[in-house]
Short mmCIF file of C-alpha atoms and ligand atoms in Angstrom, two decimals:
data_model
loop_
_atom_site.label_atom_id
_atom_site.label_comp_id
_atom_site.label_asym_id
_atom_site.label_seq_id
_atom_site.Cartn_x
_atom_site.Cartn_y
_atom_site.Cartn_z
CA UNK A 218 0.75 56.24 1.50
CA UNK A 219 -2.18 55.70 3.69
CA UNK A 220 -3.96 52.30 3.60
CA UNK A 221 -7.11 54.00 2.17
CA UNK A 222 -5.71 55.26 -0.62
CA UNK A 223 -3.69 51.85 -1.14
CA UNK A 224 -6.63 49.82 -1.47
CA UNK A 225 -7.90 52.23 -4.06
CA UNK A 226 -4.93 51.90 -5.86
CA UNK A 227 -4.88 48.16 -5.40
CA UNK A 228 -8.80 48.02 -6.47
CA UNK A 229 -8.31 50.86 -10.05
CA UNK A 230 -4.99 48.46 -11.07
CA UNK A 231 -6.93 45.16 -10.36
CA UNK A 232 -9.32 46.73 -12.97
CA UNK A 233 -7.04 47.93 -15.17
CA UNK A 234 -5.28 44.16 -15.50
CA UNK A 235 -8.85 42.20 -16.14
CA UNK A 236 -9.18 45.67 -19.12
CA UNK A 237 -5.55 44.73 -20.65
CA UNK A 238 -6.69 40.42 -20.37
CA UNK A 239 -9.68 41.51 -22.25
CA UNK A 240 -13.36 41.86 -21.45
CA UNK A 241 -16.20 39.82 -22.15
CA UNK A 242 -18.60 41.38 -24.97
CA UNK A 243 -21.16 40.65 -23.05
CA UNK A 244 -20.56 41.98 -19.91
CA UNK A 245 -20.36 45.81 -20.96
CA UNK A 246 -19.30 48.18 -18.21
CA UNK A 247 -22.39 50.56 -16.96
CA UNK A 248 -22.32 53.86 -18.10
CA UNK A 249 -21.23 55.26 -14.29
CA UNK A 250 -17.44 52.53 -14.91
CA UNK A 251 -17.07 54.22 -18.77
CA UNK A 252 -17.53 57.72 -17.47
CA UNK A 253 -14.82 57.32 -14.31
CA UNK A 254 -12.10 54.85 -16.66
CA UNK A 255 -12.75 57.85 -19.16
CA UNK A 256 -12.38 61.02 -16.91
CA UNK A 257 -9.52 58.76 -14.41
CA UNK A 258 -5.44 58.97 -15.41
CA UNK A 259 -4.74 55.47 -16.87
CA UNK A 260 -1.12 54.34 -14.45
CA UNK A 261 -0.80 51.78 -16.76
CA UNK A 262 -0.22 53.86 -19.76
CA UNK A 263 2.49 55.83 -18.23
CA UNK A 264 5.02 53.67 -17.61
CA UNK A 265 7.92 53.33 -18.23
CA UNK A 266 8.80 49.69 -18.18
CA UNK A 267 9.74 47.46 -20.36
CA UNK A 268 7.73 44.47 -20.31
CA UNK A 269 4.75 46.09 -18.77
CA UNK A 270 3.04 42.15 -19.50
CA UNK A 271 5.18 40.41 -17.86
CA UNK A 272 5.52 42.71 -14.20
CA UNK A 273 2.44 41.90 -13.78
CA UNK A 274 1.53 38.28 -14.55
CA UNK A 275 4.68 38.62 -11.53
CA UNK A 276 2.33 40.72 -9.44
CA UNK A 277 -0.56 38.95 -10.24
CA UNK A 278 1.02 35.51 -9.24
CA UNK A 279 2.62 36.74 -6.02
CA UNK A 280 -0.14 38.12 -5.04
CA UNK A 281 -2.41 35.02 -4.96
CA UNK A 282 0.06 32.66 -3.53
CA UNK A 283 0.78 35.15 -0.55
CA UNK A 284 4.32 36.20 -2.10
CA UNK A 285 7.47 36.29 -0.97
CA UNK A 286 8.31 39.38 0.05
CA UNK A 287 8.63 38.41 2.97
CA UNK A 288 11.61 36.80 2.10
CA UNK A 289 13.21 39.62 0.02
CA UNK A 290 14.28 41.42 3.50
CA UNK A 291 15.97 44.22 1.92
CA UNK A 292 15.09 46.67 0.12
CA UNK A 293 17.45 46.36 -2.75
CA UNK A 294 15.37 47.31 -6.17
CA UNK A 295 16.09 44.73 -8.18
CA UNK A 296 16.60 45.02 -12.33
CA UNK A 297 12.92 43.79 -12.37
CA UNK A 298 12.19 46.13 -10.06
CA UNK A 299 13.23 48.83 -11.92
CA UNK A 300 11.12 48.13 -14.52
CA UNK A 301 7.98 48.06 -12.57
CA UNK A 302 8.27 51.64 -11.19
CA UNK A 303 6.61 54.62 -13.21
CA UNK A 304 5.81 58.28 -12.76
CA UNK A 305 2.82 59.94 -12.08
CA UNK A 306 2.61 62.44 -14.80
CA UNK A 307 0.62 65.35 -12.74
CA UNK A 308 2.52 64.85 -9.83
CA UNK A 309 5.94 63.98 -10.69
CA UNK A 310 6.49 62.03 -7.89
CA UNK A 311 8.40 58.04 -9.10
CA UNK A 312 6.43 55.44 -8.00
CA UNK A 313 7.49 51.71 -7.32
CA UNK A 314 5.41 48.63 -7.45
CA UNK A 315 7.19 46.19 -5.69
CA UNK A 316 8.10 48.89 -2.56
CA UNK A 317 4.41 48.98 -2.71
CA UNK A 318 3.72 45.54 -2.51
CA UNK A 319 5.86 45.70 0.35
CA UNK A 320 4.40 47.82 2.45
CA UNK A 321 1.04 46.21 2.06
CA UNK A 322 2.69 43.10 3.61
CA UNK A 323 3.90 45.21 6.42
CA UNK A 324 0.94 46.15 6.99
CA UNK A 325 -0.62 42.81 6.83
CA UNK A 326 -2.11 43.09 3.88
CA UNK A 327 -1.32 39.60 2.24
CA UNK A 328 -1.55 38.18 5.76
CA UNK A 329 -4.63 38.86 6.44
CA UNK A 330 -5.45 36.94 2.83
CA UNK A 331 -3.75 33.94 3.36
CA UNK A 332 -4.89 33.23 7.65
CA UNK A 333 -8.20 33.80 6.62
CA UNK A 334 -8.60 29.45 6.79
CA UNK A 335 -7.88 29.88 11.03
CA UNK A 336 -9.07 33.88 11.16
CA UNK A 337 -12.65 32.44 9.94
CA UNK A 338 -14.20 31.00 12.27
CA UNK A 339 -16.29 28.44 9.86
CA UNK A 340 -12.86 27.60 8.63
CA UNK A 341 -11.32 26.08 12.11
CA UNK A 342 -11.60 22.41 13.71
CA UNK A 343 -13.22 20.61 15.67
CA UNK A 344 -11.74 21.93 18.39
CA UNK A 345 -12.37 25.50 17.97
CA UNK A 346 -15.92 24.96 19.25
CA UNK A 347 -17.38 26.00 15.31
CA UNK A 348 -18.55 22.18 15.03
CA UNK A 349 -20.19 22.15 18.13
CA UNK A 350 -22.05 25.53 15.98
CA UNK A 351 -22.59 23.59 13.80
CA UNK A 352 -24.32 20.65 15.62
CA UNK A 353 -26.06 22.78 17.88
CA UNK A 354 -27.56 24.81 13.97
CA UNK A 355 -28.89 21.50 13.10
CA UNK A 356 -33.53 21.76 14.34
CA UNK A 357 -34.51 19.06 16.60
CA UNK A 358 -35.99 17.02 14.28
CA UNK A 359 -32.85 16.06 11.99
CA UNK A 360 -31.44 14.87 15.23
CA UNK A 361 -34.67 12.50 15.74
CA UNK A 362 -34.67 11.22 12.12
CA UNK A 363 -31.06 10.55 12.82
CA UNK A 364 -31.10 8.62 16.43
CA UNK A 365 -34.12 6.25 14.66
CA UNK A 366 -32.10 4.50 12.26
CA UNK A 367 -29.08 4.01 15.60
CA UNK A 368 -29.49 1.83 18.23
CA UNK A 369 -29.71 2.65 22.05
CA UNK A 370 -26.44 1.78 22.68
CA UNK A 371 -25.45 3.94 19.68
CA UNK A 372 -27.44 6.62 20.34
CA UNK A 373 -26.42 7.27 24.24
CA UNK A 374 -22.62 7.11 22.74
CA UNK A 375 -24.03 9.50 20.72
CA UNK A 376 -25.45 12.02 23.64
CA UNK A 377 -22.22 10.62 24.91
CA UNK A 378 -19.67 12.41 22.72
CA UNK A 379 -19.84 15.85 23.57
CA UNK A 380 -21.73 18.57 25.54
CA UNK A 381 -23.26 19.48 22.90
CA UNK A 382 -24.82 16.60 21.30
CA UNK A 383 -25.67 16.09 25.43
CA UNK A 384 -27.77 18.87 25.65
CA UNK A 385 -28.95 18.21 21.86
CA UNK A 386 -30.18 14.45 22.84
CA UNK A 387 -31.32 15.45 26.09
CA UNK A 388 -30.48 12.53 29.27
CA UNK A 389 -33.80 10.17 27.11
CA UNK A 390 -30.77 7.61 25.87
CA UNK A 391 -29.43 7.07 29.32
CA UNK A 392 -32.51 7.01 31.27
CA UNK A 393 -33.61 4.20 28.87
CA UNK A 394 -30.83 1.98 28.96
CA UNK A 395 -31.53 1.98 32.95
CA UNK A 396 -34.69 -0.12 32.15
CA UNK A 397 -34.26 -4.23 32.79
CA UNK A 398 -35.44 -4.38 29.49
CA UNK A 399 -32.81 -3.06 27.57
CA UNK A 400 -29.64 -5.03 29.55
CA UNK A 401 -27.87 -5.85 26.56
CA UNK A 402 -28.00 -2.55 25.18
CA UNK A 403 -26.68 -0.78 28.34
CA UNK A 404 -24.08 -3.53 28.35
CA UNK A 405 -23.31 -2.21 24.25
CA UNK A 406 -23.11 1.07 25.89
CA UNK A 407 -20.78 0.69 28.40
CA UNK A 408 -18.13 -2.17 26.67
CA UNK A 409 -17.27 0.60 24.53
CA UNK A 410 -15.80 3.25 26.75
CA UNK A 411 -13.12 0.07 27.72
CA UNK A 412 -10.48 1.68 26.37
CA UNK A 413 -11.07 5.22 28.31
CA UNK A 414 -10.70 3.32 31.43
CA UNK A 415 -7.44 1.53 31.88
CA UNK A 416 -7.83 1.68 36.09
CA UNK A 417 -11.75 0.03 35.97
CA UNK A 418 -12.76 -3.42 34.83
CA UNK A 419 -16.05 -3.65 34.01
CA UNK A 420 -18.60 -6.33 35.99
CA UNK A 421 -21.36 -7.88 34.27
CA UNK A 422 -23.40 -8.97 37.84
CA UNK A 423 -23.34 -5.13 38.58
CA UNK A 424 -23.18 -3.12 35.39
CA UNK A 425 -20.45 -1.08 36.50
CA UNK A 426 -16.71 -0.60 36.43
CA UNK A 427 -15.03 -1.32 39.52
CA UNK A 428 -11.99 -0.27 40.38
CA UNK A 429 -9.11 -2.48 39.96
CA UNK A 430 -7.88 -2.66 43.35
CA UNK A 431 -4.69 -4.59 41.73
CA UNK A 432 -3.52 -3.46 39.11
CA UNK A 433 -0.79 -5.07 37.44
CA UNK A 434 -0.56 -8.31 39.87
CA UNK A 435 -4.26 -10.04 38.67
CA UNK A 436 -2.83 -13.60 39.05
CA UNK A 437 -4.92 -16.50 38.15
CA UNK A 438 -5.01 -18.53 41.10
CA UNK A 439 -7.13 -22.31 41.01
CA UNK A 440 -11.09 -21.86 41.75
CA UNK A 441 -10.05 -22.32 45.67
CA UNK A 442 -8.11 -19.75 46.34
CA UNK A 443 -10.15 -16.25 47.24
CA UNK A 444 -8.06 -13.51 45.33
CA UNK A 445 -10.45 -10.69 44.23
CA UNK A 446 -9.00 -8.42 41.39
CA UNK A 447 -11.81 -5.65 42.49
CA UNK A 448 -14.45 -4.86 45.24
CA UNK A 449 -17.92 -6.21 44.14
CA UNK A 450 -20.57 -6.69 45.95
CA UNK A 451 -22.39 -9.44 43.90
CA UNK A 452 -19.05 -11.49 43.57
CA UNK A 453 -20.96 -14.10 45.45
CA UNK A 454 -24.00 -13.86 43.85
CA UNK A 455 -25.56 -16.15 41.24
CA UNK A 456 -25.48 -15.03 37.98
CA UNK A 457 -27.09 -15.82 35.00
CA UNK A 458 -24.44 -15.19 32.85
CA UNK A 459 -21.50 -17.87 32.97
CA UNK A 460 -18.51 -16.28 33.95
CA UNK A 461 -15.74 -18.65 34.96
CA UNK A 462 -15.28 -21.96 31.92
CA UNK A 463 -14.21 -24.46 33.32
CA UNK A 464 -10.88 -26.09 33.01
CA UNK A 465 -11.00 -28.80 34.94
CA UNK A 466 -12.62 -30.24 38.50
CA UNK A 467 -10.69 -27.87 40.21
CA UNK A 468 -9.34 -25.05 38.48
CA UNK A 469 -11.82 -22.38 36.21
CA UNK A 470 -10.50 -19.77 34.21
CA UNK A 471 -12.36 -16.20 35.15
CA UNK A 472 -13.65 -14.47 32.18
CA UNK A 473 -12.50 -11.14 34.06
CA UNK A 474 -9.04 -12.68 32.39
CA UNK A 475 -10.66 -12.69 29.56
CA UNK A 476 -11.02 -9.49 29.35
CA UNK A 477 -7.91 -8.34 31.49
CA UNK A 478 -5.42 -10.22 28.86
CA UNK A 479 -7.60 -8.76 25.17
CA UNK A 480 -7.67 -4.99 26.77
CA UNK A 481 -3.66 -5.77 27.26
CA UNK A 482 -4.14 -6.66 23.70
CA UNK A 483 -6.20 -4.43 21.78
CA UNK A 484 -5.24 -1.52 23.73
CA UNK A 485 -1.94 -1.03 25.86
CA UNK A 486 -0.48 -3.21 28.55
CA UNK A 487 -1.20 -0.76 31.43
CA UNK A 488 -5.28 -1.73 30.89
CA UNK A 489 -4.28 -5.85 31.79
CA UNK A 490 -2.07 -8.25 31.74
CA UNK A 491 -0.02 -10.66 29.40
CA UNK A 492 -1.98 -13.58 27.43
CA UNK A 493 1.82 -15.33 28.89
CA UNK A 494 0.74 -14.65 32.49
CA UNK A 495 -2.50 -16.81 32.38
CA UNK A 496 -0.54 -20.02 31.83
CA UNK A 497 -0.49 -22.60 34.55
CA UNK A 498 1.09 -25.88 35.36
CA UNK A 499 -0.39 -28.56 38.13
CA UNK A 500 -1.01 -31.62 38.83
CA UNK A 501 -4.30 -32.97 40.74
CA UNK A 502 -3.08 -35.59 43.80
CA UNK A 503 -6.50 -36.53 44.12
CA UNK A 504 -6.89 -38.19 40.43
CA UNK A 505 -3.47 -38.48 39.41
CA UNK A 506 -3.97 -36.14 35.99
CA UNK A 507 -1.50 -33.25 35.54
CA UNK A 508 -2.10 -30.34 33.52
CA UNK A 509 -0.31 -27.44 31.05
CA UNK A 510 -3.25 -24.54 30.17
CA UNK A 511 -1.02 -21.32 27.81
CA UNK A 512 -2.85 -18.82 25.67
CA UNK A 513 -2.46 -17.02 22.86
CA UNK A 514 -3.76 -14.51 21.21
CA UNK A 515 -4.66 -14.27 17.44
CA UNK A 516 -6.64 -12.12 15.19
CA UNK A 517 -8.81 -10.14 18.53
CA UNK A 518 -9.90 -13.46 19.65
CA UNK A 519 -7.47 -15.62 23.02
CA UNK A 520 -7.31 -19.13 21.77
CA UNK A 521 -6.71 -21.41 24.67
CA UNK A 522 -4.60 -24.77 25.00
CA UNK A 523 -5.15 -27.91 27.76
CA UNK A 524 -2.79 -30.66 27.62
CA UNK A 525 -3.87 -33.41 29.97
CA UNK A 526 -2.15 -36.03 31.15
CA UNK A 527 -2.27 -39.56 33.12
CA UNK A 528 -0.45 -42.70 33.36
CA UNK A 529 -2.64 -46.07 32.29
CA UNK A 530 -1.85 -49.34 32.97
CA UNK A 531 -2.50 -51.83 29.37
CA UNK A 532 -5.38 -53.96 29.15
CA UNK A 533 -7.69 -51.52 31.65
CA UNK A 534 -11.91 -53.44 32.15
CA UNK A 535 -14.19 -50.88 31.95
CA UNK A 536 -14.39 -49.91 35.23
CA UNK A 537 -10.62 -49.38 35.53
CA UNK A 538 -10.62 -46.56 32.23
CA UNK A 539 -14.13 -45.67 34.42
CA UNK A 540 -12.43 -45.30 37.23
CA UNK A 541 -8.77 -43.57 35.07
CA UNK A 542 -11.29 -40.86 33.40
CA UNK A 543 -14.25 -39.67 35.43
CA UNK A 544 -14.00 -37.54 38.38
CA UNK A 545 -15.92 -39.80 41.74
CA UNK A 546 -17.59 -36.84 42.62
CA UNK A 547 -19.43 -35.15 39.82
CA UNK A 548 -18.93 -37.93 36.87
CA UNK A 549 -17.37 -35.61 34.60
CA UNK A 550 -13.71 -36.22 33.27
CA UNK A 551 -11.19 -35.28 34.63
CA UNK A 552 -9.33 -33.65 31.71
CA UNK A 553 -10.47 -30.66 29.94
CA UNK A 554 -13.88 -30.53 27.75
CA UNK A 555 -16.34 -28.40 26.52
CA UNK A 556 -20.13 -28.10 27.35
CA UNK A 557 -21.23 -30.78 24.87
CA UNK A 558 -18.63 -33.91 26.02
CA UNK A 559 -21.29 -36.13 26.93
CA UNK A 560 -23.09 -35.84 23.14
CA UNK A 561 -20.86 -37.56 21.17
CA UNK A 562 -17.81 -39.93 20.74
CA UNK A 563 -15.18 -38.23 23.30
CA UNK A 564 -15.06 -40.93 25.64
CA UNK A 565 -16.03 -43.72 23.94
CA UNK A 566 -12.75 -42.33 21.62
CA UNK A 567 -10.24 -42.49 25.35
CA UNK A 568 -11.54 -45.72 25.94
CA UNK A 569 -10.69 -46.66 22.47
CA UNK A 570 -7.25 -45.23 22.73
CA UNK A 571 -6.80 -46.91 25.68
CA UNK A 572 -7.32 -50.26 24.96
CA UNK A 573 -4.83 -49.83 22.20
CA UNK A 574 -1.78 -49.62 25.08
CA UNK A 575 0.15 -53.17 24.78
CA UNK A 576 0.23 -55.49 27.62
CA UNK A 577 3.74 -55.15 29.57
CA UNK A 578 5.90 -58.21 28.72
CA UNK A 579 6.49 -60.87 31.27
CA UNK A 580 9.77 -59.38 33.54
CA UNK A 581 12.67 -61.59 34.03
CA UNK A 582 11.67 -62.76 36.89
CA UNK A 583 8.70 -64.08 36.09
CA UNK A 584 9.82 -66.03 33.01
CA UNK A 585 12.69 -67.75 35.12
CA UNK A 586 10.33 -68.63 37.57
CA UNK A 587 8.87 -70.84 34.93
CA UNK A 588 12.01 -72.26 33.90
CA UNK A 589 15.65 -71.43 33.15
CA UNK A 590 14.59 -69.73 29.79
CA UNK A 591 13.84 -66.31 29.28
CA UNK A 592 13.75 -64.01 26.15
CA UNK A 593 14.50 -60.21 26.41
CA UNK A 594 12.26 -59.11 23.82
CA UNK A 595 9.28 -60.29 26.03
CA UNK A 596 10.44 -56.97 28.15
CA UNK A 597 10.62 -54.30 25.75
CA UNK A 598 7.32 -53.68 24.62
CA UNK A 599 7.70 -51.75 21.91
CA UNK A 600 7.15 -47.77 23.17
CA UNK A 601 4.93 -46.78 20.00
CA UNK A 602 1.55 -46.68 20.51
CA UNK A 603 -0.38 -46.38 17.00
CA UNK A 604 -4.09 -45.55 17.30
CA UNK A 605 -6.77 -46.79 15.09
CA UNK A 606 -8.89 -44.28 12.41
CA UNK A 607 -11.21 -43.91 14.82
CA UNK A 608 -9.93 -42.49 18.14
CA UNK A 609 -6.17 -40.89 15.83
CA UNK A 610 -8.25 -38.44 13.89
CA UNK A 611 -8.51 -34.58 15.75
CA UNK A 612 -11.68 -34.21 16.60
CA UNK A 613 -13.96 -30.83 16.62
CA UNK A 614 -16.60 -30.20 18.81
CA UNK A 615 -19.83 -29.21 16.37
CA UNK A 616 -21.73 -26.84 18.56
CA UNK A 617 -18.86 -24.58 20.12
CA UNK A 618 -15.36 -23.75 18.70
CA UNK A 619 -13.00 -26.62 20.60
CA UNK A 620 -10.87 -29.24 18.96
CA UNK A 621 -9.73 -32.81 20.58
CA UNK A 622 -6.83 -35.09 20.41
CA UNK A 623 -6.28 -37.95 22.25
CA UNK A 624 -2.77 -39.79 22.41
CA UNK A 625 -0.85 -42.73 24.26
CA UNK A 626 2.53 -41.41 24.34
CA UNK A 627 5.50 -42.80 26.51
CA UNK A 628 5.93 -40.87 29.26
CA UNK A 629 8.36 -40.35 32.40
CA UNK A 630 7.56 -41.22 36.27
CA UNK A 631 9.83 -40.19 38.55
CA UNK A 632 7.78 -41.32 41.25
CA UNK A 633 7.99 -44.80 40.77
CA UNK A 634 11.84 -45.83 40.23
CA UNK A 635 11.07 -49.10 39.36
CA UNK A 636 9.28 -48.85 36.44
CA UNK A 637 10.30 -45.01 34.91
CA UNK A 638 8.45 -45.30 31.56
CA UNK A 639 5.32 -46.29 31.33
CA UNK A 640 2.41 -45.02 28.77
CA UNK A 641 0.23 -42.29 28.96
CA UNK A 642 -2.96 -40.77 28.05
CA UNK A 643 -2.92 -37.22 26.84
CA UNK A 644 -5.92 -35.36 26.05
CA UNK A 645 -5.20 -31.74 24.02
CA UNK A 646 -8.12 -29.14 24.15
CA UNK A 647 -7.63 -26.15 21.83
CA UNK A 648 -10.62 -23.41 22.74
CA UNK A 649 -11.58 -20.48 21.05
CA UNK A 650 -12.77 -18.09 23.98
CA UNK A 651 -14.36 -15.03 21.54
CA UNK A 652 -12.82 -11.14 21.93
CA UNK A 653 -13.69 -10.85 25.67
CA UNK A 654 -16.09 -7.82 25.11
CA UNK A 655 -19.14 -9.46 26.88
CA UNK A 656 -19.35 -12.77 27.80
CA UNK A 657 -22.02 -13.44 25.69
CA UNK A 658 -19.72 -13.64 22.85
CA UNK A 659 -20.58 -16.57 20.64
CA UNK A 660 -17.15 -18.69 21.44
CA UNK A 661 -16.94 -17.81 25.05
CA UNK A 662 -21.59 -18.80 25.59
CA UNK A 663 -21.15 -21.84 23.49
CA UNK A 664 -17.76 -22.96 25.36
CA UNK A 665 -19.88 -23.03 28.24
CA UNK A 666 -23.20 -24.56 26.80
CA UNK A 667 -25.02 -21.05 26.90
CA UNK A 668 -25.22 -20.30 23.11
CA UNK A 669 -26.09 -21.42 20.01
CA UNK A 670 -22.90 -22.32 17.54
CA UNK A 671 -22.20 -23.80 14.51
CA UNK A 672 -18.55 -24.49 14.32
CA UNK A 673 -17.60 -26.07 11.37
CA UNK A 674 -19.60 -23.46 9.09
CA UNK A 675 -17.60 -20.33 11.18
CA UNK A 676 -14.29 -22.01 11.54
CA UNK A 677 -13.81 -23.10 8.44
CA UNK A 678 -11.18 -25.04 6.93
CA UNK A 679 -8.60 -23.74 9.13
CA UNK A 680 -8.51 -25.29 12.25
CA UNK A 681 -8.16 -23.69 16.54
CA UNK A 682 -4.92 -26.72 16.50
CA UNK A 683 -3.17 -25.18 13.85
CA UNK A 684 -3.64 -21.39 14.06
CA UNK A 685 -2.33 -22.27 17.86
CA UNK A 686 0.44 -24.84 17.36
CA UNK A 687 2.11 -22.22 13.90
CA UNK A 688 2.95 -19.53 17.02
CA UNK A 689 5.53 -21.70 18.19
CA UNK A 690 6.68 -23.62 14.91
CA UNK A 691 5.09 -26.30 15.39
CA UNK A 692 2.88 -28.40 12.22
CA UNK A 693 0.42 -30.47 13.37
CA UNK A 694 0.81 -33.39 11.01
CA UNK A 695 -2.22 -33.10 8.45
CA UNK A 696 -5.08 -35.08 10.12
CA UNK A 697 -8.46 -35.31 9.17
CA UNK A 698 -10.82 -33.05 10.99
CA UNK A 699 -13.83 -35.34 12.03
CA UNK A 700 -17.22 -34.15 13.70
CA UNK A 701 -16.72 -35.13 17.68
CA UNK A 702 -20.20 -35.62 17.36
CA UNK A 703 -20.67 -37.51 13.98
CA UNK A 704 -24.62 -38.54 14.68
CA UNK A 705 -25.56 -34.57 15.66
CA UNK A 706 -27.43 -36.21 18.59
CA UNK A 707 -27.49 -34.08 21.41
CA UNK A 708 -29.24 -35.88 24.58
CA UNK A 709 -27.08 -34.31 27.73
CA UNK A 710 -26.55 -36.05 30.46
CA UNK A 711 -30.20 -37.87 28.86
CA UNK A 712 -27.91 -40.00 26.54
CA UNK A 713 -26.44 -43.57 26.80
CA UNK A 714 -22.95 -42.87 25.90
CA UNK A 715 -21.14 -40.93 27.88
CA UNK A 716 -20.26 -43.09 30.95
ZN1 ZN B 31 -19.35 -6.28 41.16
ZN1 ZN B 32 -9.48 -46.47 18.46
ZN1 ZN B 33 -18.42 -27.99 22.28
#
């Protein structure tokens, strides 16, 4: 059957089905339609089927769902299809509705119905460019209103998202970012590209992405060892933003390594280095202090722990305590501290803890020099030192996310065979280094003393030390968390409490 006559046939049949289902009296057919109906033969009246209503329903369902006609591979008429055949009374031709529908399917009639979502460009996805056309069709005024609600960095990101938006918004958003006044917005925009640049690392002095010259081989070195991980023309220039965190007098943590460790956690190992690879253990031969750093990733932030240890004698005079605690070069503590160590009680608490070390009992030879009698208990001083209610509790710096714990413990000195076990002072520091997005992040900047931070409001009840130690299943005994600076006096170097 020719395609034109097929369509005419379907149209006629559909009109008859509608009539069979009842017409709305309010929607009366026109005179022309009524005349056409009278003059045209009604196929439904000529059927020899037994159940015309059921057959009609079946056909209608198959049309609407695209049909299972392709699955009825063999064209052998089913019992049902026999009911659907009818005879044209004028030509005597026997017509089979099922055969007709099969032939329509063969001509792609139904496939054109079901495939409309793919064929219609309005229904296609963004990859076909339909989204671009839709964006391009919006007038400029609307984009001006939309961008009016966005930050500079967001407008630049919008212009960067696709070519259509780039042409729509023009180069202005990017030109605006070049203004030195918009430096913070430029950083926000560039940092948003971080996940798409695994082979590069963002450099804050230059505000560009440098190529990682030692990709995957970046190793944290002591401050004095120059081991650049990218070629930066401004590497030795002074910066307004602190890009290194002081760990001890001879070790710092460059912000680049915080970036690398957190990129590996946030995106993929290819983007950076593992958090575990940052851990270090070293001993300063000048001071006698040994240090152990470890890091932990928690909820998008990098946490740091530094355990600093030094053997300490009992009964030290004030000058001896200072000699033990402070560097002679810059009068900063040998152990790891945040930028606010001068304010508050940290140094007084260390001196208090040192004062609790019991004096060693007289050695056997010293006792025998006085006389023939001696007491063995004299020599064995109690190895467990208990601290007082002032120096024992955990302390939190109110101005940055840093916590401290001071302890006196018996430790082994392998370099002194005559007296191997001695008391040592341990100062443990835990800090939250932030999310590594920028060195302007509140945590990083406040640990360096470059931003204000209310640690008790920001951290809340769960302590940084508790989160850090819970990773290894070590539960820190419940302690009071006190402020490191209970009087909230911030005098810095001008104060008298730090030396
Ligand atoms: Zn650079
Ligand atoms: Zn004490
Ligand atoms: Zn602090």
